[in-house]
Amino acid sequence: MTRKLLVTSALPYANGPIHIGHLVEYLQTDIWVRFQKAVGNECRYFCADDTHGTPIMIRAKAEEITPEALIDRVHSEHYGDFTGFGIEFDNYYTTHSEENRKFSEMIYTRASEAGVITKKKIQQAYDEQEKMWLPDRYIQGTCPRCKAADQYGDSCDSCGAHYQTTELIDPVSTVSGNPPILRESTHYFFQLSQYEDALKELFKAGYIQDSVQNKLDEWFDVGLKDWDISRDGPYFGFKIPDTEDKYFYVWLDAPIGYMASIKNYCDKNGLDFEDLWNGDEYEIYHFIGKDIMYFHALFWPAVLMSANLRMPNKLFVHGFLTVNGQKMSKSKGTFIKASTYLKHLDPQYLRYYYASKLTSGVGDIDLSIEDFINRVNSDLVGKLANLASRSGPMLTKKLDGMLGTLDAEGRKLVDALIAAKDEIADCYENLNYAAAIRKISALADVCNKYVEEHQPWTTIKTDSEGTRTTLTAILNAVKVLTIYLKPVLPEFAVKIEQFLAVDPLAFADVDTVLENHKINKFVRLIERIEKEKVEAMVEESKEQTAPQQATQITLNEPLAAECEFDDFMKVDMRVAKIANASAVEGADKLLQLELDIGGVTKNVFAGISKAYKPEDLAGRLVLCVANLKPRKMRFGISEPPDKRRFCNEKNNRRNRAAG
RNA sequence: GGCGGCGUAGCUCAGUUGGUUAGAGCAUGGGAUUCAUAAGCCCAGGGUCAGUGGUUCGAAUCCACUCGCCGCUACCA
């Protein structure tokens, strides 16, 4: 039975470039869509740029262009990046479209009629000079708890405190540099709590993965709050009907962009949108990252309910990407943009590697650079590509490129591969790509053993027809493996199709056998990853962060003379927390520090008062040599050394995957 | 603090409803080969399944607690 499927990935925000973290989602989705198409389902893949909101406005202003010009440019950049990675949308649209405006207005109007929109007066920061309202992120000031400077309006990166913007000390607008004022305004709210029971029913019916359910239960326990869906102008977005100066909050119209993209596609292709979106013929699936679960598991279905529209069938949630076990980092060069990757490496490597790690779970997946190189080179190149390479050329060079027929043994080999069909299909269907790849890799092992046992390079000298039979089995095996891999490696598959001189392979073609068939000259399928290219990519991704105190101190000082390992072993270095810091009366450069090295407190004098204020130091972490002999100084005893290095406070801002 | 997730070989990860001696790939060591993209094949070493205590005839798997790492905590996007 042919299923009809509509599939979406989260809409990337038009505020920045696509990076390898985003690609987890788009590749996961693309592989699923390609699989569905390969098994003969009618499947369409939709996406769009998410284009509204304050960050877009501010970014455009900074670049001295209009928001429209910005989002047009970013749209083509995003689309180019996706295309470069073989991600094939049926439509890649934009939320800044008439379709989206109409749907947003329609849904809002219906929600109003349903009585779930309320108005409330709220206090919000306002920049008088720029004449704009300020989201918390655009206000900086000193943390009320730890006194760290330049913290965002909602929380402190330094000590992790959460607070109200109004509690911030000396707040300034990052847009104008002036202190914001508080102003009252009426906002529109969507009463999410009205849909609590309906949402619970939806989840019971299987809208989400089990692991996501736990998280949702947590949210239900705390209680669903009303959702602020309006923003005051100036705001780049859609004006709310029957208001003077109110706009839909970007997160309201973003998911509606799924509908707009589909509508736009329908109009271009002579299809009826109502059939696709509201009929019961089509299944709808959303792929998202776990950071935007709240929006897609709660708000989005509730909004659809309020407008009396159908529910999507399922939400597929994936985890984040880490690189070498850590968050992507600009300074380490692991914050790799899609465009940077494409300059250095073949996109198929990443498609294969992600596929080899993706499961249906919401756990994070790790891109270990070393593992990435090893895995691609040994599995993809060494086993799979090499299998074709060690059989194809022999047939074309020495046996006229003509396949023969399968003997009993060959039939057995090919049947063994075919037998895995349903299992592999299930793996793809259930998003367990890692298992599919493991299975395919194991099958490739079987094939390579087959080659080893039949030694065509020996038999070719005496028995050309027997060799033809052997190679016929191997090349049929290559064909089956290629079909299994095709959702992951479309380009690779095209090369094999050309080489085998067959029409584009579909999943059902695993059952057919190529016999007495002329093939074409073998072309190299894929190159090995060169470590140097990966290194160059990482190097190019390293962003020189603005000179900071910490890096200045370490980088500007020349290295001391080399020391022996034994000398190094004598040094007991500990991370210490500054419990207290105070100026030393009568000293020019000294600060007195109380260092907590895990229960034990050390008194230290440090000549760093030119670079640090005592009040900035409390709570910070430093590296200290804990076993340095105490030394009497003019102002007291300094226990560990008077020289130390200040650790970089770790950057807690996550690189958002989508939205 | 509350909640959630994770912790299995040097690395990256599988381990189905609890069931023999815990698996794979890579990496490492040895061997036999040479068709092939210095690939492929055979053999080997390597794990107190984070720890402790329970339930059970039987626990990597279920329960409790401890430790470690990560995330969320509804603000912004």
GROMACS .gro file of C-alpha atoms in nm, chain A residues 300-622:
model
  323
  300TRP     CA    1   0.200   2.376   1.793
  301PRO     CA    2  -0.066   2.106   1.838
  302ALA     CA    3  -0.262   2.333   2.071
  303VAL     CA    4  -0.258   2.613   1.816
  304LEU     CA    5  -0.375   2.371   1.549
  305MET     CA    6  -0.651   2.251   1.779
  306SER     CA    7  -0.764   2.605   1.843
  307ALA     CA    8  -0.797   2.657   1.468
  308ASN     CA    9  -0.971   2.326   1.424
  309LEU     CA   10  -0.700   2.187   1.200
  310ARG     CA   11  -0.577   1.829   1.189
  311MET     CA   12  -0.297   1.697   1.409
  312PRO     CA   13   0.039   1.586   1.273
  313ASN     CA   14   0.099   1.213   1.314
  314LYS     CA   15   0.425   1.223   1.495
  315LEU     CA   16   0.706   1.436   1.622
  316PHE     CA   17   1.055   1.292   1.583
  317VAL     CA   18   1.296   1.446   1.832
  318HIS     CA   19   1.672   1.413   1.807
  319GLY     CA   20   1.958   1.521   2.033
  320PHE     CA   21   2.237   1.769   1.987
  321LEU     CA   22   2.571   1.727   1.820
  322THR     CA   23   2.889   1.726   2.020
  323VAL     CA   24   3.233   1.728   1.861
  324ASN     CA   25   3.504   1.524   2.028
  325GLY     CA   26   3.266   1.486   2.319
  326GLN     CA   27   3.216   1.856   2.377
  327LYS     CA   28   2.989   2.130   2.262
  328MET     CA   29   3.089   2.283   1.933
  329SER     CA   30   3.344   2.550   2.003
  330LYS     CA   31   3.447   2.841   1.788
  331SER     CA   32   3.787   2.867   1.949
  332LYS     CA   33   3.858   2.496   1.907
  333GLY     CA   34   3.746   2.509   1.545
  334THR     CA   35   3.470   2.257   1.598
  335PHE     CA   36   3.195   2.505   1.522
  336ILE     CA   37   3.207   2.405   1.159
  337LYS     CA   38   2.985   2.579   0.912
  338ALA     CA   39   2.829   2.377   0.633
  339SER     CA   40   2.997   2.598   0.376
  340THR     CA   41   3.338   2.553   0.540
  341TYR     CA   42   3.294   2.177   0.546
  342LEU     CA   43   3.205   2.171   0.178
  343LYS     CA   44   3.520   2.359   0.089
  344HIS     CA   45   3.732   2.079   0.231
  345LEU     CA   46   3.542   1.752   0.242
  346ASP     CA   47   3.298   1.534   0.055
  347PRO     CA   48   2.948   1.570   0.208
  348GLN     CA   49   2.898   1.196   0.181
  349TYR     CA   50   3.144   1.141   0.462
  350LEU     CA   51   2.922   1.330   0.701
  351ARG     CA   52   2.604   1.170   0.572
  352TYR     CA   53   2.758   0.829   0.629
  353TYR     CA   54   2.902   0.914   0.967
  354TYR     CA   55   2.584   1.067   1.104
  355ALA     CA   56   2.385   0.773   0.971
  356SER     CA   57   2.622   0.537   1.147
  357LYS     CA   58   2.545   0.707   1.477
  358LEU     CA   59   2.181   0.808   1.457
  359THR     CA   60   1.919   0.619   1.652
  360SER     CA   61   1.560   0.701   1.731
  361GLY     CA   62   1.658   0.830   2.074
  362VAL     CA   63   1.694   1.185   2.196
  363GLY     CA   64   2.050   1.140   2.320
  364ASP     CA   65   2.322   1.362   2.183
  365ILE     CA   66   2.542   1.223   1.910
  366ASP     CA   67   2.915   1.273   1.907
  367LEU     CA   68   3.130   1.348   1.608
  368SER     CA   69   3.471   1.228   1.712
  369ILE     CA   70   3.707   1.356   1.448
  370GLU     CA   71   3.940   1.059   1.473
  371ASP     CA   72   3.654   0.812   1.470
  372PHE     CA   73   3.502   0.999   1.177
  373ILE     CA   74   3.814   0.952   0.967
  374ASN     CA   75   3.865   0.590   1.070
  375ARG     CA   76   3.509   0.485   1.024
  376VAL     CA   77   3.462   0.641   0.684
  377ASN     CA   78   3.794   0.514   0.555
  378SER     CA   79   3.757   0.160   0.680
  379ASP     CA   80   3.386   0.097   0.636
  380LEU     CA   81   3.280   0.312   0.348
  381VAL     CA   82   3.598   0.313   0.144
  382GLY     CA   83   3.778   0.000   0.261
  383LYS     CA   84   3.485  -0.236   0.268
  384LEU     CA   85   3.211  -0.102   0.046
  385ALA     CA   86   3.378   0.098  -0.227
  386ASN     CA   87   3.666  -0.144  -0.239
  387LEU     CA   88   3.432  -0.436  -0.292
  388ALA     CA   89   3.320  -0.286  -0.620
  389SER     CA   90   3.671  -0.177  -0.703
  390ARG     CA   91   3.818  -0.526  -0.665
  391SER     CA   92   3.554  -0.691  -0.882
  392GLY     CA   93   3.426  -0.445  -1.142
  393PRO     CA   94   3.747  -0.356  -1.323
  394MET     CA   95   3.839  -0.722  -1.360
  395LEU     CA   96   3.514  -0.790  -1.541
  396THR     CA   97   3.545  -0.491  -1.771
  397LYS     CA   98   3.913  -0.535  -1.844
  398LYS     CA   99   3.933  -0.908  -1.885
  399LEU     CA  100   3.585  -1.038  -1.950
  400ASP     CA  101   3.433  -0.775  -2.180
  401GLY     CA  102   3.223  -0.625  -1.901
  402MET     CA  103   2.966  -0.896  -1.946
  403LEU     CA  104   2.796  -1.044  -1.642
  404GLY     CA  105   2.721  -1.413  -1.655
  405THR     CA  106   2.477  -1.608  -1.442
  406LEU     CA  107   2.468  -1.696  -1.076
  407ASP     CA  108   2.566  -2.043  -0.970
  408ALA     CA  109   2.434  -2.203  -0.651
  409GLU     CA  110   2.698  -2.041  -0.433
  410GLY     CA  111   2.650  -1.702  -0.586
  411ARG     CA  112   2.277  -1.737  -0.545
  412LYS     CA  113   2.332  -1.819  -0.180
  413LEU     CA  114   2.541  -1.507  -0.128
  414VAL     CA  115   2.293  -1.281  -0.300
  415ASP     CA  116   2.001  -1.440  -0.118
  416ALA     CA  117   2.173  -1.378   0.213
  417LEU     CA  118   2.190  -1.010   0.127
  418ILE     CA  119   1.833  -0.998   0.007
  419ALA     CA  120   1.719  -1.165   0.328
  420ALA     CA  121   1.821  -0.855   0.521
  421LYS     CA  122   1.582  -0.638   0.325
  422ASP     CA  123   1.299  -0.618   0.575
  423GLU     CA  124   1.527  -0.575   0.869
  424ILE     CA  125   1.710  -0.286   0.707
  425ALA     CA  126   1.386  -0.130   0.592
  426ASP     CA  127   1.256  -0.146   0.950
  427CYS     CA  128   1.571   0.021   1.072
  428TYR     CA  129   1.526   0.311   0.834
  429GLU     CA  130   1.155   0.337   0.900
  430ASN     CA  131   1.215   0.353   1.275
  431LEU     CA  132   1.503   0.601   1.249
  432ASN     CA  133   1.753   0.345   1.366
  433TYR     CA  134   2.007   0.428   1.098
  434ALA     CA  135   2.298   0.317   1.313
  435ALA     CA  136   2.160  -0.037   1.315
  436ALA     CA  137   2.104  -0.025   0.940
  437ILE     CA  138   2.461   0.081   0.880
  438ARG     CA  139   2.593  -0.188   1.114
  439LYS     CA  140   2.393  -0.449   0.928
  440ILE     CA  141   2.507  -0.326   0.587
  441SER     CA  142   2.865  -0.321   0.703
  442ALA     CA  143   2.837  -0.678   0.828
  443LEU     CA  144   2.698  -0.782   0.490
  444ALA     CA  145   2.991  -0.616   0.318
  445ASP     CA  146   3.218  -0.829   0.537
  446VAL     CA  147   3.041  -1.139   0.412
  447CYS     CA  148   3.097  -1.027   0.055
  448ASN     CA  149   3.464  -0.958   0.106
  449LYS     CA  150   3.506  -1.304   0.254
  450TYR     CA  151   3.334  -1.444  -0.052
  451VAL     CA  152   3.588  -1.273  -0.275
  452GLU     CA  153   3.867  -1.408  -0.060
  453GLU     CA  154   3.738  -1.763  -0.080
  454HIS     CA  155   3.685  -1.758  -0.456
  455GLN     CA  156   4.008  -1.578  -0.544
  456PRO     CA  157   3.901  -1.448  -0.885
  457TRP     CA  158   4.250  -1.307  -0.938
  458THR     CA  159   4.378  -1.667  -0.940
  459THR     CA  160   4.095  -1.830  -1.133
  460ILE     CA  161   4.106  -1.566  -1.407
  461LYS     CA  162   4.430  -1.723  -1.528
  462THR     CA  163   4.273  -2.059  -1.600
  463ASP     CA  164   3.895  -2.035  -1.584
  464SER     CA  165   3.745  -1.723  -1.731
  465GLU     CA  166   3.383  -1.842  -1.721
  466GLY     CA  167   3.412  -1.955  -1.362
  467THR     CA  168   3.558  -1.616  -1.278
  468ARG     CA  169   3.272  -1.448  -1.459
  469THR     CA  170   3.033  -1.642  -1.240
  470THR     CA  171   3.217  -1.530  -0.926
  471LEU     CA  172   3.221  -1.166  -1.033
  472THR     CA  173   2.855  -1.185  -1.128
  473ALA     CA  174   2.774  -1.280  -0.770
  474ILE     CA  175   2.992  -1.007  -0.626
  475LEU     CA  176   2.855  -0.735  -0.849
  476ASN     CA  177   2.501  -0.840  -0.771
  477ALA     CA  178   2.594  -0.814  -0.406
  478VAL     CA  179   2.729  -0.465  -0.472
  479LYS     CA  180   2.399  -0.377  -0.630
  480VAL     CA  181   2.202  -0.491  -0.326
  481LEU     CA  182   2.433  -0.312  -0.083
  482THR     CA  183   2.403   0.003  -0.291
  483ILE     CA  184   2.026  -0.007  -0.267
  484TYR     CA  185   2.051  -0.039   0.109
  485LEU     CA  186   2.288   0.255   0.127
  486LYS     CA  187   2.118   0.475  -0.125
  487PRO     CA  188   1.913   0.686   0.122
  488VAL     CA  189   2.239   0.775   0.294
  489LEU     CA  190   2.467   0.800  -0.009
  490PRO     CA  191   2.271   0.912  -0.312
  491GLU     CA  192   2.576   1.020  -0.512
  492PHE     CA  193   2.759   0.700  -0.446
  493ALA     CA  194   2.452   0.512  -0.564
  494VAL     CA  195   2.434   0.710  -0.887
  495LYS     CA  196   2.793   0.617  -0.968
  496ILE     CA  197   2.717   0.251  -0.909
  497GLU     CA  198   2.403   0.273  -1.121
  498GLN     CA  199   2.604   0.418  -1.407
  499PHE     CA  200   2.875   0.161  -1.363
  500LEU     CA  201   2.627  -0.125  -1.356
  501ALA     CA  202   2.433   0.035  -1.641
  502VAL     CA  203   2.100   0.015  -1.464
  503ASP     CA  204   1.811   0.257  -1.414
  504PRO     CA  205   1.793   0.438  -1.081
  505LEU     CA  206   1.762   0.168  -0.820
  506ALA     CA  207   1.458   0.146  -0.594
  507PHE     CA  208   1.427  -0.063  -0.285
  508ALA     CA  209   1.224  -0.329  -0.464
  509ASP     CA  210   1.514  -0.386  -0.704
  510VAL     CA  211   1.701  -0.586  -0.442
  511ASP     CA  212   1.496  -0.885  -0.558
  512THR     CA  213   1.599  -0.868  -0.922
  513VAL     CA  214   1.927  -1.021  -1.034
  514LEU     CA  215   2.154  -0.884  -1.302
  515GLU     CA  216   2.255  -1.166  -1.538
  516ASN     CA  217   2.399  -1.165  -1.888
  517HIS     CA  218   2.414  -0.791  -1.864
  518LYS     CA  219   2.680  -0.556  -1.997
  519ILE     CA  220   2.825  -0.308  -1.751
  520ASN     CA  221   3.020   0.011  -1.800
  521LYS     CA  222   3.373   0.104  -1.713
  522PHE     CA  223   3.434   0.138  -1.341
  523VAL     CA  224   3.474   0.487  -1.202
  524ARG     CA  225   3.622   0.566  -0.864
  525LEU     CA  226   3.339   0.591  -0.618
  526ILE     CA  227   3.472   0.792  -0.330
  527GLU     CA  228   3.808   0.912  -0.201
  528ARG     CA  229   3.957   0.837   0.137
  529ILE     CA  230   3.945   1.114   0.392
  530GLU     CA  231   4.278   1.282   0.421
  531LYS     CA  232   4.354   1.385   0.773
  532GLU     CA  233   4.517   1.703   0.648
  533LYS     CA  234   4.195   1.818   0.489
  534VAL     CA  235   4.006   1.767   0.812
  535GLU     CA  236   4.272   1.959   0.996
  536ALA     CA  237   4.254   2.240   0.744
  537MET     CA  238   3.878   2.255   0.790
  538VAL     CA  239   3.911   2.275   1.166
  539GLU     CA  240   4.179   2.537   1.131
  540GLU     CA  241   3.963   2.751   0.908
  541SER     CA  242   3.678   2.719   1.157
  542LYS     CA  243   3.884   2.857   1.440
  543GLU     CA  244   3.759   3.198   1.519
  544GLN     CA  245   3.996   3.441   1.676
  545THR     CA  246   3.789   3.549   1.970
  546ALA     CA  247   3.825   3.909   2.069
  547PRO     CA  248   4.132   3.945   2.287
  548GLN     CA  249   4.030   3.872   2.641
  549GLN     CA  250   4.219   3.913   2.962
  550ALA     CA  251   4.277   3.545   3.004
  551THR     CA  252   4.412   3.476   2.659
  552GLN     CA  253   4.623   3.788   2.663
  553ILE     CA  254   4.800   3.682   2.974
  554THR     CA  255   4.881   3.336   2.851
  555LEU     CA  256   4.960   3.418   2.491
  556ASN     CA  257   5.163   3.730   2.534
  557GLU     CA  258   5.407   3.581   2.774
  558PRO     CA  259   5.693   3.391   2.615
  559LEU     CA  260   5.733   3.030   2.719
  560ALA     CA  261   5.980   2.956   2.994
  561ALA     CA  262   6.277   2.727   2.933
  562GLU     CA  263   6.194   2.360   2.889
  563CYS     CA  264   6.181   2.147   3.200
  564GLU     CA  265   6.215   1.775   3.258
  565PHE     CA  266   5.922   1.545   3.316
  566ASP     CA  267   6.041   1.476   3.668
  567ASP     CA  268   6.029   1.848   3.740
  568PHE     CA  269   5.677   1.859   3.606
  569MET     CA  270   5.572   1.567   3.826
  570LYS     CA  271   5.677   1.755   4.134
  571VAL     CA  272   5.425   2.025   4.064
  572ASP     CA  273   5.082   1.959   4.214
  573MET     CA  274   4.841   2.173   4.020
  574ARG     CA  275   4.488   2.219   4.144
  575VAL     CA  276   4.185   2.406   4.029
  576ALA     CA  277   4.096   2.644   4.307
  577LYS     CA  278   3.798   2.863   4.370
  578ILE     CA  279   3.857   3.216   4.487
  579ALA     CA  280   3.665   3.232   4.810
  580ASN     CA  281   3.757   3.588   4.883
  581ALA     CA  282   3.965   3.859   4.722
  582SER     CA  283   4.074   4.190   4.865
  583ALA     CA  284   4.317   4.468   4.790
  584VAL     CA  285   4.635   4.485   4.997
  585GLU     CA  286   4.690   4.816   5.165
  586GLY     CA  287   5.022   4.972   5.079
  587ALA     CA  288   5.089   4.742   4.784
  588ASP     CA  289   5.086   4.855   4.423
  589LYS     CA  290   4.994   4.535   4.246
  590LEU     CA  291   4.908   4.279   4.510
  591LEU     CA  292   4.571   4.128   4.580
  592GLN     CA  293   4.514   3.897   4.871
  593LEU     CA  294   4.321   3.587   4.772
  594GLU     CA  295   4.168   3.307   4.972
  595LEU     CA  296   4.177   3.001   4.752
  596ASP     CA  297   3.957   2.701   4.817
  597ILE     CA  298   4.127   2.392   4.676
  598GLY     CA  299   3.864   2.149   4.790
  599GLY     CA  300   3.803   2.202   5.156
  600VAL     CA  301   4.146   2.349   5.229
  601THR     CA  302   4.192   2.722   5.207
  602LYS     CA  303   4.519   2.880   5.104
  603ASN     CA  304   4.619   3.237   5.148
  604VAL     CA  305   4.784   3.381   4.840
  605PHE     CA  306   4.923   3.713   4.731
  606ALA     CA  307   4.896   3.775   4.361
  607GLY     CA  308   5.038   4.067   4.169
  608ILE     CA  309   4.742   4.109   3.945
  609SER     CA  310   4.555   4.412   4.069
  610LYS     CA  311   4.628   4.602   3.747
  611ALA     CA  312   4.424   4.346   3.554
  612TYR     CA  313   4.154   4.240   3.799
  613LYS     CA  314   3.933   4.408   4.050
  614PRO     CA  315   3.890   4.214   4.373
  615GLU     CA  316   3.512   4.224   4.348
  616ASP     CA  317   3.528   4.055   4.007
  617LEU     CA  318   3.728   3.763   4.134
  618ALA     CA  319   3.516   3.602   4.403
  619GLY     CA  320   3.377   3.274   4.282
  620ARG     CA  321   3.611   3.246   3.985
  621LEU     CA  322   3.824   2.941   3.922
  622VAL     CA  323   4.200   2.961   3.898
   0.00000   0.00000   0.00000
